[in-house]
mmCIF file of C-alpha atoms in Angstrom:
data_model
loop_
_atom_site.group_PDB
_atom_site.id
_atom_site.type_symbol
_atom_site.label_atom_id
_atom_site.label_comp_id
_atom_site.label_asym_id
_atom_site.label_seq_id
_atom_site.Cartn_x
_atom_site.Cartn_y
_atom_site.Cartn_z
ATOM 1 C CA MET R 1 77.312 -40.729 -108.809
ATOM 2 C CA LYS R 2 77.387 -37.120 -110.007
ATOM 3 C CA ARG R 3 79.405 -34.693 -107.926
ATOM 4 C CA THR R 4 77.701 -31.972 -105.920
ATOM 5 C CA PRO R 5 78.095 -28.715 -107.910
ATOM 6 C CA PHE R 6 80.450 -26.921 -105.537
ATOM 7 C CA ALA R 7 80.300 -23.994 -107.929
ATOM 8 C CA LEU R 8 76.758 -23.168 -106.887
ATOM 9 C CA LEU R 9 77.852 -23.071 -103.255
ATOM 10 C CA VAL R 10 80.648 -20.686 -104.211
ATOM 11 C CA LEU R 11 78.182 -18.284 -105.785
ATOM 12 C CA VAL R 12 75.912 -18.406 -102.737
ATOM 13 C CA VAL R 13 78.409 -18.079 -99.886
ATOM 14 C CA LEU R 14 81.373 -16.268 -101.482
ATOM 15 C CA PRO R 15 81.930 -13.058 -99.486
ATOM 16 C CA VAL R 16 81.957 -10.134 -101.886
ATOM 17 C CA ALA R 17 82.564 -6.461 -101.227
ATOM 18 C CA VAL R 18 80.849 -4.471 -103.956
ATOM 19 C CA THR R 19 80.438 -0.723 -103.652
ATOM 20 C CA ALA R 20 77.387 0.472 -105.543
ATOM 21 C CA SER R 21 76.385 4.066 -105.960
ATOM 22 C CA ARG R 22 72.705 5.010 -105.831
ATOM 23 C CA GLY R 23 71.020 4.226 -109.121
ATOM 24 C CA GLN R 24 73.891 2.042 -110.381
ATOM 25 C CA ASP R 25 72.861 -0.873 -112.587
ATOM 26 C CA ALA R 26 72.905 -3.960 -110.376
ATOM 27 C CA THR R 27 74.354 -6.043 -113.191
ATOM 28 C CA THR R 28 77.366 -3.788 -113.754
ATOM 29 C CA ILE R 29 80.462 -4.371 -111.622
ATOM 30 C CA ARG R 30 83.913 -2.943 -112.128
ATOM 31 C CA PRO R 31 86.511 -5.522 -111.049
ATOM 32 C CA ALA R 32 89.197 -4.083 -108.815
ATOM 33 C CA PRO R 33 92.561 -3.962 -110.623
ATOM 34 C CA GLN R 34 94.847 -6.728 -109.423
ATOM 35 C CA SER R 35 98.112 -5.186 -110.528
ATOM 36 C CA GLN R 36 99.623 -1.992 -111.845
ATOM 37 C CA SER R 37 99.482 -3.364 -115.380
ATOM 38 C CA ASP R 38 95.717 -3.862 -115.101
ATOM 39 C CA GLU R 39 95.314 -0.305 -113.830
ATOM 40 C CA THR R 40 97.458 0.992 -116.656
ATOM 41 C CA ILE R 41 95.340 -0.507 -119.436
ATOM 42 C CA GLY R 42 92.090 0.201 -117.597
ATOM 43 C CA THR R 43 89.914 -2.711 -116.537
ATOM 44 C CA HIS R 44 86.711 -2.680 -118.569
ATOM 45 C CA GLN R 45 83.375 -2.754 -116.828
ATOM 46 C CA TRP R 46 81.655 -6.100 -117.086
ATOM 47 C CA THR R 47 77.892 -6.311 -117.471
ATOM 48 C CA SER R 48 75.381 -9.009 -118.272
ATOM 49 C CA ALA R 49 75.968 -8.102 -121.945
ATOM 50 C CA THR R 50 79.743 -8.693 -121.791
ATOM 51 C CA THR R 51 80.826 -11.849 -123.601
ATOM 52 C CA ILE R 52 82.345 -14.737 -121.686
ATOM 53 C CA GLY R 53 85.457 -14.682 -123.876
ATOM 54 C CA ARG R 54 86.007 -10.979 -123.218
ATOM 55 C CA ILE R 55 85.848 -11.491 -119.450
ATOM 56 C CA VAL R 56 88.413 -14.312 -119.480
ATOM 57 C CA ALA R 57 90.626 -12.316 -121.850
ATOM 58 C CA ASP R 58 90.444 -9.327 -119.467
ATOM 59 C CA ARG R 59 91.080 -11.446 -116.370
ATOM 60 C CA PRO R 60 92.378 -14.984 -117.107
ATOM 61 C CA GLN R 61 91.822 -16.125 -113.519
ATOM 62 C CA THR R 62 88.047 -15.955 -114.084
ATOM 63 C CA ALA R 63 88.324 -19.124 -116.177
ATOM 64 C CA ARG R 64 88.215 -21.122 -112.949
ATOM 65 C CA ILE R 65 84.805 -19.708 -112.033
ATOM 66 C CA PHE R 66 83.440 -20.598 -115.460
ATOM 67 C CA GLU R 67 84.925 -24.101 -115.154
ATOM 68 C CA LEU R 68 83.170 -24.557 -111.820
ATOM 69 C CA VAL R 69 79.754 -23.597 -113.161
ATOM 70 C CA GLU R 70 80.381 -25.449 -116.450
ATOM 71 C CA ILE R 71 80.064 -22.384 -118.671
ATOM 72 C CA ASP R 72 81.981 -22.750 -121.949
ATOM 73 C CA TYR R 73 84.363 -19.801 -122.243
ATOM 74 C CA CYS R 74 86.389 -21.123 -125.195
ATOM 75 C CA CYS R 75 84.114 -22.260 -128.051
ATOM 76 C CA GLY R 76 81.239 -20.399 -126.393
ATOM 77 C CA GLY R 77 83.239 -17.240 -125.830
ATOM 78 C CA ASP R 78 80.849 -15.133 -127.936
ATOM 79 C CA THR R 79 77.954 -15.837 -125.542
ATOM 80 C CA SER R 80 76.949 -12.978 -123.253
ATOM 81 C CA LEU R 81 77.286 -13.459 -119.509
ATOM 82 C CA GLY R 82 73.553 -12.876 -119.087
ATOM 83 C CA ASP R 83 72.600 -15.562 -121.600
ATOM 84 C CA ALA R 84 75.081 -18.036 -120.099
ATOM 85 C CA ALA R 85 73.793 -17.405 -116.571
ATOM 86 C CA LEU R 86 70.190 -17.787 -117.726
ATOM 87 C CA LYS R 87 70.965 -21.118 -119.383
ATOM 88 C CA LYS R 88 72.609 -22.403 -116.189
ATOM 89 C CA GLN R 89 69.869 -20.890 -113.983
ATOM 90 C CA ILE R 90 72.452 -18.868 -112.048
ATOM 91 C CA SER R 91 71.949 -15.324 -110.769
ATOM 92 C CA VAL R 92 73.898 -13.030 -113.094
ATOM 93 C CA ASP R 93 74.412 -10.592 -110.188
ATOM 94 C CA ARG R 94 76.047 -13.273 -108.051
ATOM 95 C CA LEU R 95 78.101 -14.505 -110.982
ATOM 96 C CA LEU R 96 79.354 -10.979 -111.691
ATOM 97 C CA ALA R 97 80.133 -10.527 -108.005
ATOM 98 C CA ALA R 98 82.137 -13.756 -107.888
ATOM 99 C CA LEU R 99 84.039 -12.805 -111.042
ATOM 100 C CA SER R 100 84.819 -9.337 -109.696
ATOM 101 C CA VAL R 101 86.909 -10.619 -106.776
ATOM 102 C CA VAL R 102 88.926 -13.171 -108.730
ATOM 103 C CA GLY R 103 92.568 -12.338 -109.282
ATOM 104 C CA VAL R 104 94.260 -12.254 -105.899
ATOM 105 C CA ALA R 105 96.053 -15.593 -106.280
ATOM 106 C CA PRO R 106 99.705 -15.732 -107.426
ATOM 107 C CA ARG R 107 100.089 -15.676 -111.188
ATOM 108 C CA ASP R 108 101.445 -18.372 -113.444
ATOM 109 C CA ALA R 109 101.696 -18.572 -117.232
ATOM 110 C CA GLU R 110 97.990 -19.321 -117.599
ATOM 111 C CA GLN R 111 96.982 -16.402 -115.384
ATOM 112 C CA HIS R 112 99.049 -13.990 -117.454
ATOM 113 C CA ASN R 113 97.002 -11.388 -119.311
ATOM 114 C CA TRP R 114 97.880 -12.381 -122.861
ATOM 115 C CA GLN R 115 96.131 -9.325 -124.272
ATOM 116 C CA LEU R 116 99.164 -7.379 -123.065
ATOM 117 C CA ALA R 117 101.658 -9.663 -124.827
ATOM 118 C CA GLY R 118 102.937 -9.235 -128.357
ATOM 119 C CA ILE R 119 101.154 -11.427 -130.870
ATOM 120 C CA ASP R 120 104.379 -13.343 -131.609
ATOM 121 C CA GLU R 121 104.841 -14.042 -127.900
ATOM 122 C CA LEU R 122 101.248 -15.264 -127.653
ATOM 123 C CA MET R 123 101.669 -17.719 -130.536
ATOM 124 C CA ASP R 124 105.002 -18.923 -129.150
ATOM 125 C CA HIS R 125 103.279 -19.618 -125.827
ATOM 126 C CA ILE R 126 100.417 -21.523 -127.469
ATOM 127 C CA VAL R 127 102.855 -23.790 -129.300
ATOM 128 C CA ALA R 128 105.312 -24.281 -126.425
ATOM 129 C CA ARG R 129 102.682 -24.804 -123.737
ATOM 130 C CA HIS R 130 99.555 -26.238 -125.312
ATOM 131 C CA HIS R 131 100.689 -27.924 -128.524
ATOM 132 C CA THR R 132 103.561 -29.598 -126.688
ATOM 133 C CA TRP R 133 101.258 -30.707 -123.859
ATOM 134 C CA LEU R 134 98.807 -32.355 -126.258
ATOM 135 C CA ARG R 135 101.497 -34.235 -128.158
ATOM 136 C CA ARG R 136 102.969 -35.485 -124.893
ATOM 137 C CA GLU R 137 99.790 -36.369 -123.000
ATOM 138 C CA LEU R 138 97.422 -37.759 -125.644
ATOM 139 C CA PRO R 139 99.207 -41.086 -126.397
ATOM 140 C CA PRO R 140 99.393 -42.312 -122.762
ATOM 141 C CA LEU R 141 95.831 -41.118 -122.122
ATOM 142 C CA ILE R 142 94.593 -43.172 -125.075
ATOM 143 C CA GLU R 143 96.377 -46.285 -123.775
ATOM 144 C CA THR R 144 95.025 -45.778 -120.261
ATOM 145 C CA THR R 145 91.491 -45.385 -121.597
ATOM 146 C CA ARG R 146 91.793 -48.607 -123.608
ATOM 147 C CA THR R 147 93.063 -50.499 -120.557
ATOM 148 C CA VAL R 148 90.250 -49.218 -118.350
ATOM 149 C CA TYR R 149 87.720 -50.308 -120.979
ATOM 150 C CA ARG R 150 89.196 -53.828 -121.132
ATOM 151 C CA VAL R 151 89.025 -54.191 -117.346
ATOM 152 C CA HIS R 152 85.796 -52.340 -116.537
ATOM 153 C CA GLY R 153 83.867 -52.273 -119.812
ATOM 154 C CA GLN R 154 81.561 -55.123 -118.814
ATOM 155 C CA HIS R 155 80.155 -53.059 -115.944
ATOM 156 C CA HIS R 156 80.496 -49.584 -117.496
ATOM 157 C CA ALA R 157 79.038 -49.605 -121.002
ATOM 158 C CA GLU R 158 79.824 -45.896 -121.450
ATOM 159 C CA LEU R 159 83.543 -46.732 -121.601
ATOM 160 C CA ARG R 160 83.168 -47.975 -125.199
ATOM 161 C CA GLN R 161 82.006 -44.530 -126.293
ATOM 162 C CA ILE R 162 84.703 -42.852 -124.213
ATOM 163 C CA VAL R 163 87.385 -44.940 -125.938
ATOM 164 C CA ASP R 164 85.964 -44.089 -129.365
ATOM 165 C CA ILE R 165 86.028 -40.361 -128.625
ATOM 166 C CA VAL R 166 89.516 -40.359 -127.111
ATOM 167 C CA GLU R 167 90.883 -42.426 -129.998
ATOM 168 C CA GLY R 168 89.388 -39.854 -132.371
ATOM 169 C CA LEU R 169 91.111 -36.903 -130.715
ATOM 170 C CA PRO R 170 94.475 -37.232 -132.533
ATOM 171 C CA ALA R 171 92.746 -37.074 -135.935
ATOM 172 C CA ALA R 172 90.768 -34.028 -134.803
ATOM 173 C CA LEU R 173 93.662 -32.238 -133.110
ATOM 174 C CA LEU R 174 97.076 -33.095 -134.539
ATOM 175 C CA PRO R 175 96.540 -31.965 -138.173
ATOM 176 C CA HIS R 176 95.071 -28.760 -136.731
ATOM 177 C CA LEU R 177 98.238 -28.169 -134.690
ATOM 178 C CA VAL R 178 100.442 -28.746 -137.734
ATOM 179 C CA ASP R 179 98.334 -26.370 -139.843
ATOM 180 C CA GLU R 180 98.652 -23.663 -137.205
ATOM 181 C CA GLU R 181 102.400 -24.107 -136.817
ATOM 182 C CA GLN R 182 103.244 -24.374 -140.520
ATOM 183 C CA ASN R 183 100.646 -22.113 -142.130
ATOM 184 C CA ILE R 184 98.371 -19.998 -139.955
ATOM 185 C CA PHE R 185 100.799 -18.720 -137.328
ATOM 186 C CA PRO R 186 103.492 -17.811 -139.917
ATOM 187 C CA ALA R 187 100.803 -15.949 -141.881
ATOM 188 C CA VAL R 188 99.778 -14.003 -138.768
ATOM 189 C CA ARG R 189 103.435 -13.170 -138.091
ATOM 190 C CA ALA R 190 103.690 -11.851 -141.648
ATOM 191 C CA LEU R 191 100.586 -9.716 -141.118
ATOM 192 C CA ALA R 192 102.040 -8.319 -137.907
ATOM 193 C CA ALA R 193 105.184 -7.409 -139.853
ATOM 194 C CA GLY R 194 103.100 -5.526 -142.424
ATOM 195 C CA THR R 195 103.086 -8.119 -145.192
ATOM 196 C CA SER R 196 99.905 -8.874 -147.131
ATOM 197 C CA VAL R 197 98.611 -12.464 -146.873
ATOM 198 C CA GLN R 198 96.064 -13.906 -149.304
ATOM 199 C CA ASN R 199 92.924 -15.633 -147.950
ATOM 200 C CA ILE R 200 94.005 -15.213 -144.335
ATOM 201 C CA GLY R 201 90.427 -14.502 -143.233
ATOM 202 C CA HIS R 202 89.234 -17.909 -144.413
ATOM 203 C CA ALA R 203 92.141 -19.648 -142.686
ATOM 204 C CA LEU R 204 91.384 -17.887 -139.405
ATOM 205 C CA GLU R 205 87.698 -18.828 -139.552
ATOM 206 C CA SER R 206 88.631 -22.455 -140.230
ATOM 207 C CA MET R 207 90.447 -22.469 -136.884
ATOM 208 C CA ARG R 208 87.212 -21.600 -135.109
ATOM 209 C CA THR R 209 85.331 -24.378 -136.939
ATOM 210 C CA ASP R 210 87.943 -26.942 -135.897
ATOM 211 C CA HIS R 211 87.656 -25.738 -132.316
ATOM 212 C CA ASP R 212 83.882 -26.241 -132.341
ATOM 213 C CA GLU R 213 84.357 -29.887 -133.336
ATOM 214 C CA VAL R 214 86.792 -30.514 -130.493
ATOM 215 C CA GLY R 215 84.545 -28.656 -128.062
ATOM 216 C CA ALA R 216 81.686 -31.023 -128.905
ATOM 217 C CA MET R 217 83.937 -34.018 -128.213
ATOM 218 C CA LEU R 218 84.933 -32.608 -124.830
ATOM 219 C CA HIS R 219 81.283 -32.049 -123.953
ATOM 220 C CA GLN R 220 80.525 -35.683 -124.789
ATOM 221 C CA LEU R 221 83.346 -36.875 -122.532
ATOM 222 C CA ARG R 222 82.096 -34.795 -119.620
ATOM 223 C CA THR R 223 78.549 -36.093 -120.119
ATOM 224 C CA LEU R 224 79.568 -39.754 -120.424
ATOM 225 C CA THR R 225 81.733 -39.575 -117.287
ATOM 226 C CA HIS R 226 79.065 -37.690 -115.292
ATOM 227 C CA ASP R 227 81.397 -34.715 -114.810
ATOM 228 C CA PHE R 228 84.404 -37.023 -114.298
ATOM 229 C CA ALA R 229 82.822 -38.593 -111.212
ATOM 230 C CA VAL R 230 84.709 -41.606 -109.820
ATOM 231 C CA PRO R 231 82.583 -44.805 -109.673
ATOM 232 C CA ASP R 232 82.554 -46.820 -106.458
ATOM 233 C CA ASP R 233 84.333 -49.755 -108.138
ATOM 234 C CA ALA R 234 87.032 -47.632 -109.795
ATOM 235 C CA CYS R 235 90.616 -48.849 -109.540
ATOM 236 C CA ALA R 236 93.638 -46.546 -109.483
ATOM 237 C CA GLN R 237 93.917 -46.669 -113.273
ATOM 238 C CA TYR R 238 90.245 -45.760 -113.685
ATOM 239 C CA ARG R 239 90.799 -42.775 -111.400
ATOM 240 C CA GLY R 240 93.886 -41.847 -113.390
ATOM 241 C CA MET R 241 91.907 -41.955 -116.628
ATOM 242 C CA LEU R 242 89.264 -39.605 -115.246
ATOM 243 C CA ALA R 243 91.917 -37.230 -113.912
ATOM 244 C CA GLY R 244 93.611 -37.304 -117.315
ATOM 245 C CA LEU R 245 90.370 -36.556 -119.157
ATOM 246 C CA GLU R 246 89.617 -33.653 -116.843
ATOM 247 C CA ALA R 247 93.155 -32.287 -117.305
ATOM 248 C CA LEU R 248 92.707 -32.615 -121.074
ATOM 249 C CA GLU R 249 89.476 -30.638 -120.933
ATOM 250 C CA ARG R 250 91.048 -27.933 -118.778
ATOM 251 C CA ASP R 251 94.091 -27.519 -121.037
ATOM 252 C CA LEU R 252 92.033 -27.486 -124.228
ATOM 253 C CA HIS R 253 89.628 -24.943 -122.760
ATOM 254 C CA ILE R 254 92.510 -22.558 -122.067
ATOM 255 C CA HIS R 255 94.164 -23.388 -125.401
ATOM 256 C CA VAL R 256 91.021 -22.721 -127.453
ATOM 257 C CA HIS R 257 90.187 -19.622 -125.413
ATOM 258 C CA LEU R 258 93.583 -18.093 -126.197
ATOM 259 C CA GLU R 259 93.094 -18.739 -129.898
ATOM 260 C CA ASN R 260 89.384 -17.892 -130.236
ATOM 261 C CA ASN R 261 89.127 -14.940 -127.869
ATOM 262 C CA VAL R 262 92.617 -13.395 -127.856
ATOM 263 C CA LEU R 263 94.602 -14.388 -130.963
ATOM 264 C CA LEU R 264 91.856 -14.511 -133.608
ATOM 265 C CA PRO R 265 90.358 -11.065 -132.880
ATOM 266 C CA ARG R 266 93.821 -9.504 -133.044
ATOM 267 C CA ALA R 267 94.717 -11.366 -136.233
ATOM 268 C CA MET R 268 91.419 -10.369 -137.858
ATOM 269 C CA LYS R 269 92.073 -6.719 -137.004
ATOM 270 C CA LEU R 270 95.507 -6.962 -138.614
ATOM 271 C CA ALA R 271 93.950 -8.474 -141.746
ATOM 272 C CA GLU R 272 91.244 -5.793 -141.879
ATOM 273 C CA SER R 273 93.851 -3.070 -141.465
ATOM 274 C CA MET R 274 95.886 -4.551 -144.308
ATOM 275 C CA ASN R 275 92.788 -4.682 -146.532
ATOM 276 C CA ARG R 276 92.014 -1.022 -145.810
ATOM 277 C CA ARG R 277 95.548 -0.051 -146.755
ATOM 278 C CA SER R 278 95.181 -1.930 -150.036
ATOM 279 C CA ASP R 279 91.808 -0.287 -150.731
ATOM 280 C CA HIS R 280 93.395 3.143 -150.257
ATOM 281 C CA GLY R 281 96.213 2.340 -152.636
ATOM 282 C CA GLN R 282 98.893 1.918 -149.984
ATOM 283 C CA ALA R 283 101.130 -0.896 -151.140
ATOM 284 C CA PRO R 284 101.805 -3.531 -148.467
ATOM 285 C CA ARG R 285 105.349 -4.532 -147.783
#
């Protein structure tokens, strides 16, 4: 049985204090700064035209709102808030209002504004937090999924497809992690140090393509499990599998968001700057 979309209730009943001057665009809200660092860099105004990825990059805590309403902020980070709200049939005004008050909870590593971090620190975090998590959690999740299929597959035909997708994740993910750690991230570090890197633009775009493939697999898992809803006949292991799949989705969403919407734009700017220097006859280091 599919879960009641609590997210829609949040958008309807969430108390929001929004001060609007006369004539102000109803779909433009300036989020209140949550810390001195936010005030220092200046929080950008968000409108219906602001991209999802930009909003989560500005305020990482907003990822939870997008998770609740099932709006893709990682692979779909280039989508405008207005288009995403229209697709989900959600009021963009209410969505903006909900997003504007996010950020009062205590911070952890995932709530950190990684736009303020050095690019080396950002890549170190991605490897230490997200690459390590995947390598640790994928093998037991695969085994759990296989076990649940053996026990419950007769009554839940969708489990065969779920097993196939989960078993395909290592082939889709692990070579990608190795490529980032051994090739792409060192190349970005070299760019940041002022060293020219050949064909870096193509390598960076290939990251985004790989992410799209994984994003499609995650979407299939959510659809097949009916938003990770627990069946009435589910045993403890079945529940554990669903919790593991949901945790996998959550971690990969944050992981891909950091790469697509924070790291890649910065790396592309470094590459463009290096190309301009070369065009003007300034020798790279």
